[in-house]
mmCIF file of C-alpha atoms in Angstrom:
data_model
loop_
_atom_site.group_PDB
_atom_site.id
_atom_site.type_symbol
_atom_site.label_atom_id
_atom_site.label_comp_id
_atom_site.label_asym_id
_atom_site.label_seq_id
_atom_site.Cartn_x
_atom_site.Cartn_y
_atom_site.Cartn_z
ATOM 1 C CA MET A 1 -198.707 61.077 10.848
ATOM 2 C CA ALA A 2 -198.317 59.106 14.061
ATOM 3 C CA MET A 3 -201.168 57.151 15.563
ATOM 4 C CA ASN A 4 -203.235 59.176 18.050
ATOM 5 C CA TYR A 5 -205.643 57.484 20.472
ATOM 6 C CA ASP A 6 -208.455 60.061 20.358
ATOM 7 C CA HIS A 7 -208.334 60.297 16.581
ATOM 8 C CA LEU A 8 -208.240 56.515 16.250
ATOM 9 C CA MET A 9 -211.304 56.030 18.480
ATOM 10 C CA SER A 10 -213.244 58.640 16.492
ATOM 11 C CA LEU A 11 -212.942 56.768 13.217
ATOM 12 C CA ALA A 12 -216.216 55.551 11.766
ATOM 13 C CA LEU A 13 -217.579 54.964 8.288
ATOM 14 C CA ASP A 14 -221.339 54.584 7.952
ATOM 15 C CA GLY A 15 -223.578 53.767 5.056
ATOM 16 C CA ALA A 16 -220.987 52.305 2.678
ATOM 17 C CA ARG A 17 -222.655 50.405 -0.165
ATOM 18 C CA HIS A 18 -221.204 47.214 -1.604
ATOM 19 C CA ASP A 19 -222.622 45.224 -4.500
ATOM 20 C CA TYR A 20 -221.775 41.613 -5.209
ATOM 21 C CA SER A 21 -223.032 39.023 -7.675
ATOM 22 C CA ASP A 22 -222.885 35.269 -8.075
ATOM 23 C CA GLN A 23 -219.540 35.808 -9.803
ATOM 24 C CA GLU A 24 -217.918 37.005 -6.538
ATOM 25 C CA THR A 25 -219.645 34.190 -4.640
ATOM 26 C CA ILE A 26 -218.355 31.498 -7.013
ATOM 27 C CA LEU A 27 -214.886 33.008 -7.252
ATOM 28 C CA TYR A 28 -214.544 33.024 -3.446
ATOM 29 C CA ALA A 29 -215.675 29.406 -3.193
ATOM 30 C CA LEU A 30 -213.074 28.386 -5.813
ATOM 31 C CA GLY A 31 -210.464 30.449 -3.941
ATOM 32 C CA VAL A 32 -210.924 28.471 -0.725
ATOM 33 C CA GLY A 33 -210.810 25.149 -2.558
ATOM 34 C CA MET A 34 -214.379 24.270 -3.436
ATOM 35 C CA GLY A 35 -214.926 22.445 -6.711
ATOM 36 C CA ARG A 36 -211.553 20.723 -7.010
ATOM 37 C CA ASP A 37 -213.499 17.628 -7.964
ATOM 38 C CA PRO A 38 -215.966 18.961 -10.559
ATOM 39 C CA LEU A 39 -218.059 15.778 -10.205
ATOM 40 C CA ASP A 40 -218.607 16.260 -6.452
ATOM 41 C CA GLU A 41 -222.285 17.260 -6.410
ATOM 42 C CA ARG A 42 -222.077 18.661 -2.880
ATOM 43 C CA GLU A 43 -219.340 21.186 -3.744
ATOM 44 C CA LEU A 44 -220.796 21.902 -7.172
ATOM 45 C CA ASP A 45 -223.667 23.694 -5.412
ATOM 46 C CA TYR A 46 -221.153 26.358 -4.283
ATOM 47 C CA VAL A 47 -219.516 26.925 -7.685
ATOM 48 C CA PHE A 48 -222.282 26.370 -10.250
ATOM 49 C CA GLU A 49 -225.480 28.437 -10.448
ATOM 50 C CA ARG A 50 -227.668 25.524 -11.540
ATOM 51 C CA GLY A 51 -230.220 26.257 -8.824
ATOM 52 C CA GLN A 52 -230.049 28.144 -5.541
ATOM 53 C CA LEU A 53 -226.308 28.829 -5.307
ATOM 54 C CA LYS A 54 -224.919 28.123 -1.829
ATOM 55 C CA THR A 55 -222.567 30.562 -0.093
ATOM 56 C CA VAL A 56 -219.497 29.688 1.970
ATOM 57 C CA PRO A 57 -220.226 31.554 5.239
ATOM 58 C CA SER A 58 -216.724 33.048 5.419
ATOM 59 C CA LEU A 59 -217.449 34.870 2.140
ATOM 60 C CA ALA A 60 -218.703 37.640 4.421
ATOM 61 C CA THR A 61 -215.103 38.567 5.227
ATOM 62 C CA VAL A 62 -214.374 39.808 1.684
ATOM 63 C CA LEU A 63 -217.634 41.564 0.749
ATOM 64 C CA THR A 64 -217.180 44.910 2.549
ATOM 65 C CA ARG A 65 -213.502 45.863 2.547
ATOM 66 C CA SER A 66 -213.417 49.244 4.300
ATOM 67 C CA PRO A 67 -210.893 52.108 4.224
ATOM 68 C CA LEU A 68 -211.749 52.799 7.867
ATOM 69 C CA LEU A 69 -208.107 52.858 9.040
ATOM 70 C CA ARG A 70 -206.649 54.548 5.953
ATOM 71 C CA ASP A 71 -205.958 57.819 7.812
ATOM 72 C CA SER A 72 -205.313 56.304 11.245
ATOM 73 C CA GLY A 73 -201.538 56.831 11.265
ATOM 74 C CA ILE A 74 -200.854 53.103 11.503
ATOM 75 C CA ASP A 75 -197.620 51.906 9.910
ATOM 76 C CA TYR A 76 -199.101 49.353 7.499
ATOM 77 C CA ALA A 77 -195.715 47.912 6.643
ATOM 78 C CA LYS A 78 -195.662 46.391 10.128
ATOM 79 C CA VAL A 79 -199.306 45.318 10.497
ATOM 80 C CA LEU A 80 -200.439 41.719 11.127
ATOM 81 C CA HIS A 81 -204.009 40.408 11.049
ATOM 82 C CA GLY A 82 -204.390 38.925 14.508
ATOM 83 C CA GLU A 83 -207.958 37.687 14.755
ATOM 84 C CA GLN A 84 -211.115 37.435 12.678
ATOM 85 C CA ARG A 85 -214.620 37.157 14.099
ATOM 86 C CA LEU A 86 -217.830 36.605 12.190
ATOM 87 C CA GLU A 87 -221.453 36.495 13.362
ATOM 88 C CA LEU A 88 -224.019 35.589 10.716
ATOM 89 C CA HIS A 89 -227.516 36.803 11.572
ATOM 90 C CA ARG A 90 -228.923 34.851 8.621
ATOM 91 C CA PRO A 91 -227.359 32.914 5.719
ATOM 92 C CA LEU A 92 -225.713 35.009 3.033
ATOM 93 C CA PRO A 93 -227.636 35.349 -0.225
ATOM 94 C CA PRO A 94 -225.570 34.534 -3.353
ATOM 95 C CA ALA A 95 -225.868 38.145 -4.618
ATOM 96 C CA GLY A 96 -227.071 41.488 -3.355
ATOM 97 C CA THR A 97 -226.357 45.020 -2.189
ATOM 98 C CA LEU A 98 -224.970 45.548 1.296
ATOM 99 C CA ILE A 99 -224.891 48.565 3.611
ATOM 100 C CA ALA A 100 -221.953 48.580 6.030
ATOM 101 C CA ASP A 101 -221.277 50.637 9.143
ATOM 102 C CA SER A 102 -217.689 50.358 10.450
ATOM 103 C CA ARG A 103 -215.956 51.757 13.508
ATOM 104 C CA VAL A 104 -212.950 51.337 15.766
ATOM 105 C CA VAL A 105 -214.163 49.741 19.007
ATOM 106 C CA ALA A 106 -210.922 49.526 21.027
ATOM 107 C CA ALA A 107 -207.185 50.205 20.866
ATOM 108 C CA TYR A 108 -204.531 48.987 23.316
ATOM 109 C CA ASP A 109 -201.003 50.231 23.747
ATOM 110 C CA LYS A 110 -198.494 47.462 24.437
ATOM 111 C CA GLY A 111 -195.732 50.018 24.950
ATOM 112 C CA PRO A 112 -192.802 51.428 22.898
ATOM 113 C CA ASP A 113 -191.234 48.756 20.707
ATOM 114 C CA LYS A 114 -194.019 46.342 21.637
ATOM 115 C CA GLY A 115 -196.734 47.447 19.252
ATOM 116 C CA ALA A 116 -200.445 48.187 19.496
ATOM 117 C CA ILE A 117 -203.678 46.253 19.113
ATOM 118 C CA VAL A 118 -206.662 47.756 17.260
ATOM 119 C CA LEU A 119 -210.131 46.227 17.193
ATOM 120 C CA THR A 120 -212.651 47.162 14.501
ATOM 121 C CA GLU A 121 -216.279 46.193 13.926
ATOM 122 C CA THR A 122 -218.425 46.265 10.819
ATOM 123 C CA LYS A 123 -222.187 45.762 10.968
ATOM 124 C CA VAL A 124 -223.735 44.822 7.640
ATOM 125 C CA ARG A 125 -227.361 44.873 6.546
ATOM 126 C CA SER A 126 -229.199 44.150 3.317
ATOM 127 C CA ALA A 127 -230.073 47.158 1.187
ATOM 128 C CA ALA A 128 -233.181 45.298 -0.002
ATOM 129 C CA ASP A 129 -234.960 45.076 3.355
ATOM 130 C CA GLY A 130 -232.657 46.718 5.905
ATOM 131 C CA ALA A 131 -232.340 43.510 7.926
ATOM 132 C CA ALA A 132 -229.054 42.657 9.604
ATOM 133 C CA LEU A 133 -226.963 40.128 7.681
ATOM 134 C CA PHE A 134 -223.671 39.778 9.516
ATOM 135 C CA THR A 135 -221.209 41.432 11.900
ATOM 136 C CA LEU A 136 -217.436 41.298 11.396
ATOM 137 C CA GLY A 137 -214.873 41.844 14.120
ATOM 138 C CA SER A 138 -211.167 42.175 13.356
ATOM 139 C CA THR A 139 -208.098 42.520 15.501
ATOM 140 C CA ILE A 140 -204.892 43.856 14.001
ATOM 141 C CA PHE A 141 -201.473 43.922 15.621
ATOM 142 C CA ALA A 142 -199.682 47.141 14.671
ATOM 143 C CA ARG A 143 -196.114 46.185 15.463
ATOM 144 C CA GLY A 144 -194.682 49.628 14.801
ATOM 145 C CA ASP A 145 -197.171 51.762 16.725
ATOM 146 C CA GLY A 146 -196.641 51.063 20.424
ATOM 147 C CA GLY A 147 -196.319 54.020 22.751
ATOM 148 C CA PHE A 148 -199.154 56.035 21.178
ATOM 149 C CA GLY A 149 -200.764 56.823 24.533
ATOM 150 C CA GLY A 150 -203.693 54.417 24.599
ATOM 151 C CA PRO A 151 -204.784 52.218 27.505
ATOM 152 C CA SER A 152 -203.002 48.960 28.211
ATOM 153 C CA GLY A 153 -204.740 45.674 27.498
ATOM 154 C CA SER A 154 -204.853 42.777 25.100
ATOM 155 C CA GLY A 155 -208.386 42.637 23.674
ATOM 156 C CA PRO A 156 -210.883 39.764 23.920
ATOM 157 C CA GLU A 157 -209.873 36.538 25.648
ATOM 158 C CA PRO A 158 -209.302 33.797 23.057
ATOM 159 C CA HIS A 159 -211.638 30.831 22.906
ATOM 160 C CA ARG A 160 -210.199 27.961 24.891
ATOM 161 C CA LEU A 161 -209.862 24.676 23.053
ATOM 162 C CA PRO A 162 -210.885 21.428 24.808
ATOM 163 C CA GLU A 163 -208.078 19.536 26.468
ATOM 164 C CA ARG A 164 -209.021 16.176 24.918
ATOM 165 C CA ALA A 165 -207.856 14.830 21.601
ATOM 166 C CA PRO A 166 -209.751 16.201 18.568
ATOM 167 C CA ASP A 167 -212.976 14.431 17.697
ATOM 168 C CA LEU A 168 -212.312 14.823 13.944
ATOM 169 C CA VAL A 169 -209.534 15.978 11.657
ATOM 170 C CA CYS A 170 -210.155 17.262 8.117
ATOM 171 C CA ALA A 171 -207.025 17.523 5.888
ATOM 172 C CA LEU A 172 -207.398 19.729 2.798
ATOM 173 C CA GLU A 173 -204.698 20.371 0.211
ATOM 174 C CA THR A 174 -204.074 23.846 -1.114
ATOM 175 C CA ARG A 175 -202.887 24.428 -4.651
ATOM 176 C CA PRO A 176 -199.522 26.001 -5.483
ATOM 177 C CA ASP A 177 -201.368 28.768 -7.337
ATOM 178 C CA GLN A 178 -204.126 29.234 -4.751
ATOM 179 C CA ALA A 179 -202.974 32.672 -3.535
ATOM 180 C CA LEU A 180 -203.085 33.928 -7.156
ATOM 181 C CA LEU A 181 -206.712 32.815 -7.388
ATOM 182 C CA TYR A 182 -207.791 33.970 -3.929
ATOM 183 C CA ARG A 183 -206.366 37.497 -4.436
ATOM 184 C CA LEU A 184 -209.080 38.080 -7.044
ATOM 185 C CA SER A 185 -211.544 38.198 -4.125
ATOM 186 C CA GLY A 186 -210.088 41.582 -3.185
ATOM 187 C CA ASP A 187 -206.743 41.376 -1.376
ATOM 188 C CA ARG A 188 -204.118 42.283 -3.986
ATOM 189 C CA ASN A 189 -201.250 42.596 -1.475
ATOM 190 C CA PRO A 190 -198.158 41.638 -3.522
ATOM 191 C CA LEU A 191 -196.822 39.629 -0.584
ATOM 192 C CA HIS A 192 -199.114 36.838 -1.824
ATOM 193 C CA ALA A 193 -197.858 36.945 -5.434
ATOM 194 C CA ASP A 194 -194.381 38.473 -5.752
ATOM 195 C CA PRO A 195 -191.521 36.014 -4.947
ATOM 196 C CA ALA A 196 -188.904 38.794 -4.766
ATOM 197 C CA LEU A 197 -190.974 40.853 -2.331
ATOM 198 C CA ALA A 198 -191.672 37.831 -0.155
ATOM 199 C CA LYS A 199 -187.936 37.134 0.144
ATOM 200 C CA ARG A 200 -187.193 40.792 0.984
ATOM 201 C CA VAL A 201 -189.538 40.650 4.000
ATOM 202 C CA GLY A 202 -188.274 37.285 5.237
ATOM 203 C CA PHE A 203 -190.424 34.603 3.577
ATOM 204 C CA PRO A 204 -188.955 31.994 1.218
ATOM 205 C CA ALA A 205 -191.958 32.353 -1.072
ATOM 206 C CA PRO A 206 -195.292 34.252 -1.269
ATOM 207 C CA ILE A 207 -197.612 33.233 1.536
ATOM 208 C CA LEU A 208 -201.290 32.323 1.418
ATOM 209 C CA HIS A 209 -203.704 34.991 2.636
ATOM 210 C CA GLY A 210 -204.631 34.458 6.265
ATOM 211 C CA LEU A 211 -208.306 34.832 5.347
ATOM 212 C CA CYS A 212 -207.879 32.094 2.741
ATOM 213 C CA THR A 213 -206.633 29.788 5.489
ATOM 214 C CA TYR A 214 -209.628 30.920 7.562
ATOM 215 C CA GLY A 215 -211.952 30.131 4.640
ATOM 216 C CA THR A 216 -210.328 26.731 4.240
ATOM 217 C CA ALA A 217 -211.049 25.976 7.888
ATOM 218 C CA CYS A 218 -214.660 27.037 7.327
ATOM 219 C CA ARG A 219 -214.781 24.662 4.362
ATOM 220 C CA ALA A 220 -213.486 21.883 6.642
ATOM 221 C CA VAL A 221 -216.398 22.480 9.067
ATOM 222 C CA LEU A 222 -218.890 22.563 6.199
ATOM 223 C CA GLN A 223 -217.582 19.281 4.856
ATOM 224 C CA THR A 224 -217.004 17.397 8.089
ATOM 225 C CA ILE A 225 -219.678 18.677 10.485
ATOM 226 C CA CYS A 226 -222.405 20.310 8.399
ATOM 227 C CA ASP A 227 -222.754 17.920 5.428
ATOM 228 C CA TYR A 228 -222.281 21.002 3.169
ATOM 229 C CA ASP A 229 -225.314 22.813 4.655
ATOM 230 C CA HIS A 230 -224.073 26.428 4.824
ATOM 231 C CA THR A 231 -227.135 27.578 6.732
ATOM 232 C CA ARG A 232 -225.976 25.734 9.862
ATOM 233 C CA ILE A 233 -223.032 28.091 10.553
ATOM 234 C CA ALA A 234 -223.943 31.137 12.645
ATOM 235 C CA GLY A 235 -220.474 32.252 13.768
ATOM 236 C CA PHE A 236 -216.846 31.657 12.897
ATOM 237 C CA ASP A 237 -213.923 33.067 14.910
ATOM 238 C CA GLY A 238 -210.223 32.356 14.744
ATOM 239 C CA ARG A 239 -206.794 33.655 15.744
ATOM 240 C CA PHE A 240 -204.006 33.717 13.137
ATOM 241 C CA SER A 241 -200.741 32.272 14.406
ATOM 242 C CA SER A 242 -198.524 31.380 11.400
ATOM 243 C CA PRO A 243 -198.601 31.653 7.599
ATOM 244 C CA VAL A 244 -199.385 28.898 5.112
ATOM 245 C CA TYR A 245 -197.437 28.450 1.871
ATOM 246 C CA PRO A 246 -199.563 27.642 -1.196
ATOM 247 C CA GLY A 247 -199.383 23.935 -1.937
ATOM 248 C CA GLU A 248 -199.314 22.871 1.709
ATOM 249 C CA THR A 249 -201.969 20.675 3.323
ATOM 250 C CA ILE A 250 -204.052 22.273 6.067
ATOM 251 C CA ALA A 251 -205.311 19.822 8.715
ATOM 252 C CA THR A 252 -208.195 21.282 10.725
ATOM 253 C CA GLU A 253 -208.714 19.617 14.089
ATOM 254 C CA LEU A 254 -212.305 19.723 15.336
ATOM 255 C CA TRP A 255 -213.928 19.315 18.744
ATOM 256 C CA VAL A 256 -217.716 19.087 18.736
ATOM 257 C CA ASP A 257 -219.663 20.107 21.855
ATOM 258 C CA GLY A 258 -223.293 20.655 21.010
ATOM 259 C CA LYS A 259 -223.647 23.828 18.984
ATOM 260 C CA ILE A 260 -219.997 24.837 19.519
ATOM 261 C CA VAL A 261 -217.290 23.431 17.256
ATOM 262 C CA SER A 262 -213.816 24.348 18.485
ATOM 263 C CA PHE A 263 -211.087 24.134 15.888
ATOM 264 C CA ARG A 264 -207.400 24.527 15.238
ATOM 265 C CA ALA A 265 -205.756 24.521 11.766
ATOM 266 C CA ARG A 266 -202.285 23.066 11.381
ATOM 267 C CA VAL A 267 -199.708 22.360 8.673
ATOM 268 C CA PRO A 268 -198.482 18.883 9.685
ATOM 269 C CA ALA A 269 -195.530 18.932 7.280
ATOM 270 C CA ARG A 270 -193.940 21.772 9.253
ATOM 271 C CA ASP A 271 -195.582 20.965 12.591
ATOM 272 C CA VAL A 272 -197.008 24.495 12.932
ATOM 273 C CA THR A 273 -200.397 25.804 13.999
ATOM 274 C CA VAL A 274 -201.706 28.396 11.543
ATOM 275 C CA ILE A 275 -205.079 29.193 13.156
ATOM 276 C CA ASN A 276 -205.640 28.721 16.851
ATOM 277 C CA ASN A 277 -208.460 29.134 19.379
ATOM 278 C CA GLY A 278 -211.102 28.672 16.678
ATOM 279 C CA LYS A 279 -214.804 28.712 17.535
ATOM 280 C CA CYS A 280 -217.610 27.886 15.117
ATOM 281 C CA THR A 281 -221.171 28.373 16.370
ATOM 282 C CA LEU A 282 -223.890 26.240 14.783
ATOM 283 C CA ARG A 283 -227.561 27.109 14.442
#
């Protein structure tokens, strides 16, 4: 079925329940690189339940995977994750039950052979008390679905990075097997594990999940700006621009302006930007 604008804009999924435990919380932290040094007391708080387990704020992006677009008509073989937005209304608990309401908020037609842009939003609250926990916004670029009859447009304006040199740079290595670990947090796309498939679609090797790169950038802010205090991060937005290969070093460039930390993640070895127009909001 081809993508249809009216059908697409009608898509909503309310009241979906999602349970998670400290196991998912720890596994995610390990997947974005926490705990590489098991004697680092600051990172141990994210991977060892010895007291009040801390949560990497970007964990929110993997807790409520939704089939919202399953029957949208989008050609998933040609879909790219364009942007990820996250607003945290309060720090994530290390375990709990979530209630998620998801919907399509906008769709733009770039024209035949130029693709389409689809924006979704998921509002998540705690089942325990009904209070809002976080809101996710996602932009996908459907390369094979232009000309579906929707309005023209490009979606939200990207955050503009400062024009000065970065105030700080945090370089973090990824492991060669990191995609195999991160996929256990929910994204089992074989592109991140199967060398033969990766080569068939034009990559020399399986690529790291974009949201793992996003989580690594969040870890860089935690380490460099927040002194590992996860409660300080209230928002985390970024635009994906190029893939990372497991084993590469991700250098996150940071600009600090009050409660706004602008960021850009790069792979210096290949001189490519992998996340651009990043914006972290501090409490």
